[in-house]
mmCIF file of C-alpha atoms in Angstrom:
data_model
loop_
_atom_site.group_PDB
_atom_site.id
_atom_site.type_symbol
_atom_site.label_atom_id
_atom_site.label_comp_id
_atom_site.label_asym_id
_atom_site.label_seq_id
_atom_site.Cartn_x
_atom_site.Cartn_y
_atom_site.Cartn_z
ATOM 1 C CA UNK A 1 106.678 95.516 87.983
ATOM 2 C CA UNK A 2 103.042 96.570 87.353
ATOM 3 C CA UNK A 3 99.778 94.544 88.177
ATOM 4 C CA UNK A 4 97.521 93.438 85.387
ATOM 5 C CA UNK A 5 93.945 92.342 85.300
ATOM 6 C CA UNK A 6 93.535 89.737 82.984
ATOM 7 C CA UNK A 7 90.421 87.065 82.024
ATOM 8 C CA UNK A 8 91.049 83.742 83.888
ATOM 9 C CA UNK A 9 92.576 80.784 81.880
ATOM 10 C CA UNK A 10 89.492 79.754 80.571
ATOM 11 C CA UNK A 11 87.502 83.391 80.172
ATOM 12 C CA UNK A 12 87.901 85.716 77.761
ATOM 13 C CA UNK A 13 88.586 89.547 77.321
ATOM 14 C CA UNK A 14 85.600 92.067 77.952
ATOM 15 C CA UNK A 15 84.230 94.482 75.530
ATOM 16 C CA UNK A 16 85.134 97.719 76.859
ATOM 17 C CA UNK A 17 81.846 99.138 77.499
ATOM 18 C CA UNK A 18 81.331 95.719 79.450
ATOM 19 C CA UNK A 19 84.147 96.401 81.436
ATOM 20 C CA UNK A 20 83.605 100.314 82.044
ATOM 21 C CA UNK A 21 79.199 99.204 83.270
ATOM 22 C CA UNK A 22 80.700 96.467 85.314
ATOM 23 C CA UNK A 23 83.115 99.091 87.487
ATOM 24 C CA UNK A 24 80.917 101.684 87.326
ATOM 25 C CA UNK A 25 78.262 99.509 88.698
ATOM 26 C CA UNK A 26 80.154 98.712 91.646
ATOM 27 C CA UNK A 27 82.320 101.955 92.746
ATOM 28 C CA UNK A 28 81.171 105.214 93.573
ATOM 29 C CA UNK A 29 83.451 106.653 91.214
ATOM 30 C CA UNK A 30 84.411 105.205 87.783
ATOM 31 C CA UNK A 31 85.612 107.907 85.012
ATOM 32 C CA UNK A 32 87.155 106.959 81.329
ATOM 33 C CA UNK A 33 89.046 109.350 80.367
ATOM 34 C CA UNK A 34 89.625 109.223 76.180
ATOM 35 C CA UNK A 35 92.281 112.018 76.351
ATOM 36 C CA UNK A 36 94.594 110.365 78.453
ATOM 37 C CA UNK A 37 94.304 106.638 77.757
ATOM 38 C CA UNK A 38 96.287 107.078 74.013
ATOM 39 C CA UNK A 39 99.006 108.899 75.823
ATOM 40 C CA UNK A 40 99.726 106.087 78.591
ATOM 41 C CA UNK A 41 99.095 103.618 75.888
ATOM 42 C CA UNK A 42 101.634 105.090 73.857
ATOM 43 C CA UNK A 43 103.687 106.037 77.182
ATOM 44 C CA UNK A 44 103.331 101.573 78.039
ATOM 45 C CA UNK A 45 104.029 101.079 74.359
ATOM 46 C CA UNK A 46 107.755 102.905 74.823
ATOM 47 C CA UNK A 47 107.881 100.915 78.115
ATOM 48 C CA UNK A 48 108.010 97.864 76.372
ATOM 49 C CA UNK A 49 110.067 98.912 73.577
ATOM 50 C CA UNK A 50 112.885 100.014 75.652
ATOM 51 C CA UNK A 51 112.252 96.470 78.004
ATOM 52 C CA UNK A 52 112.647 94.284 74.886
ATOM 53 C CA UNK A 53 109.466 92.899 75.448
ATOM 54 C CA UNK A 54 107.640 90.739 72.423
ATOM 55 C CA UNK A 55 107.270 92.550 69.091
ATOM 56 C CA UNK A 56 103.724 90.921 69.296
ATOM 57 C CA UNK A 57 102.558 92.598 72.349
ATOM 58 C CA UNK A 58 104.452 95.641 71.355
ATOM 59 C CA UNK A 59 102.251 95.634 67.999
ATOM 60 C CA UNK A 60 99.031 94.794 69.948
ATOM 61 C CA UNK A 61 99.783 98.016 71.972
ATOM 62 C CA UNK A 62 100.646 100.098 69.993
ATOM 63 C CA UNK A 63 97.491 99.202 67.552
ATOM 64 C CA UNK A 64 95.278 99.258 70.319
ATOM 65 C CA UNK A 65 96.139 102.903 71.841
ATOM 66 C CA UNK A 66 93.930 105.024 69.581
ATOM 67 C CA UNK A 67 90.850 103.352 71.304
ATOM 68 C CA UNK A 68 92.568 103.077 75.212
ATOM 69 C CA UNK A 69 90.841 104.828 77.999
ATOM 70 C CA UNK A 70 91.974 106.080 81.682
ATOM 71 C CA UNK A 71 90.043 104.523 84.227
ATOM 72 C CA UNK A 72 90.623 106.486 87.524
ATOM 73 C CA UNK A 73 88.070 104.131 89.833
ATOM 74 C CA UNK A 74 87.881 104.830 94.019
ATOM 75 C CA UNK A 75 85.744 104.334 96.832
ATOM 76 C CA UNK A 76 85.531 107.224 99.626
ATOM 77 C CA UNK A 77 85.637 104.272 102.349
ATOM 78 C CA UNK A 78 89.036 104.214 101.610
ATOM 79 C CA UNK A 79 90.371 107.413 101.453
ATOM 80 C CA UNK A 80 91.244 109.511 98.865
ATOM 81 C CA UNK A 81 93.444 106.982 96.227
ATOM 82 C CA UNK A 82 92.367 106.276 93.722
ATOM 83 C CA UNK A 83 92.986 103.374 91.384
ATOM 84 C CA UNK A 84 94.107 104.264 87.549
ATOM 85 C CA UNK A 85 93.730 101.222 85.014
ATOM 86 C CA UNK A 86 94.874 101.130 81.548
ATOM 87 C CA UNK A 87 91.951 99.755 79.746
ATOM 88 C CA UNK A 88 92.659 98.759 75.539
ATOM 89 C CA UNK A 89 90.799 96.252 73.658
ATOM 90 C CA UNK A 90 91.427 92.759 74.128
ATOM 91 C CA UNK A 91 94.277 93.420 75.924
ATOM 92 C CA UNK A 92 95.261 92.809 79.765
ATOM 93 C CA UNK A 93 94.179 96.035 81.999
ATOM 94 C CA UNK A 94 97.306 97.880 83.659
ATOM 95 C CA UNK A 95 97.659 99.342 86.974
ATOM 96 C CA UNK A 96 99.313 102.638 86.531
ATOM 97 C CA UNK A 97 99.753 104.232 89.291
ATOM 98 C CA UNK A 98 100.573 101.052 92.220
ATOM 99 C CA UNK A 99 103.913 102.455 94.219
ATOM 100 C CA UNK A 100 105.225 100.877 97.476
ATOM 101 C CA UNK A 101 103.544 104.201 99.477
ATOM 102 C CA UNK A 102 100.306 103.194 98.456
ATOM 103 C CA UNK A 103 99.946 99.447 97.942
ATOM 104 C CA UNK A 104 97.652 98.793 101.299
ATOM 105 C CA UNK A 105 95.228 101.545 100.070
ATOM 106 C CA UNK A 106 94.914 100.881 96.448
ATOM 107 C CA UNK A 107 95.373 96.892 96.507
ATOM 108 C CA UNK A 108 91.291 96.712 98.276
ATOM 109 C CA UNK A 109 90.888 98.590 95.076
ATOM 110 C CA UNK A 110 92.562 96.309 92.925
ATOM 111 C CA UNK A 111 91.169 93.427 94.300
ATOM 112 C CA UNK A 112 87.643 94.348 94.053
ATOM 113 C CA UNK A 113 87.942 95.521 89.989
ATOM 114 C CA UNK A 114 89.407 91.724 89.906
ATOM 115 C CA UNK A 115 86.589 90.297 91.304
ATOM 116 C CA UNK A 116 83.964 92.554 89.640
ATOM 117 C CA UNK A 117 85.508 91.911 85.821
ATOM 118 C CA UNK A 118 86.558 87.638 87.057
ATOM 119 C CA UNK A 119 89.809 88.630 85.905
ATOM 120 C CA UNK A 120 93.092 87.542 88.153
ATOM 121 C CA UNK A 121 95.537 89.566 88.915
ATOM 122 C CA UNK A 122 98.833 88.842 87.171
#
């Protein structure tokens, strides 16, 4: 099951540019990638399709992917991984590329994009 990144219970949702500053503010490396992001938007959007997940968040993906970006963040203090994030409006960030092989290098990652947004990980 992929990690999210979502506002705490009583926060709300970034702007993306907000989000993007924030990151880039605090790793070494931050790109958004415009190319990409519609394509795993549309890739998480046949995800949930075939999962049977709510029509609602199936619509709010699907409206949103136009605009989604590919955030590939990382930190050289940790290696080479990188962290990819699925980042669309007003929606929960997505973890795209967490496996079991690379959980104790990315999750510093994870944790740290948590912190620097005050979003939880869900």
């Amino acid at each position: 099951m992929a990690l999210h990144l979502a506002p705490r219970p009583e926060g709300r949702f970034l702007l993306v540019s907000e989000v993007i500053d924030r990151l880039k503010a605090r790793f070494p490396w931050c790109e958004a990638d415009s190319v990409s992001g519609p394509k795993d938007a549309q890739a998480f959007h046949t995800h949930l399709q075939h999962a049977h997940a709510d029509e609602e968040l199936c619509q709010r993906v699907l409206d949103a992917a136009p605009q989604a970006l590919r955030l590939t963040i990382a930190d050289a203090s940790i290696g080479t991984e990188a962290l990819q994030l699925l980042l669309m409006p007003d929606l929960p960030l997505r973890v795209q590329n967490e496996t079991l092989e690379n959980e104790l290098q990315i999750r510093p990652l994870i944790e740290r994009s948590a912190r620097t947004l005050e979003y939880i990980i869900c």
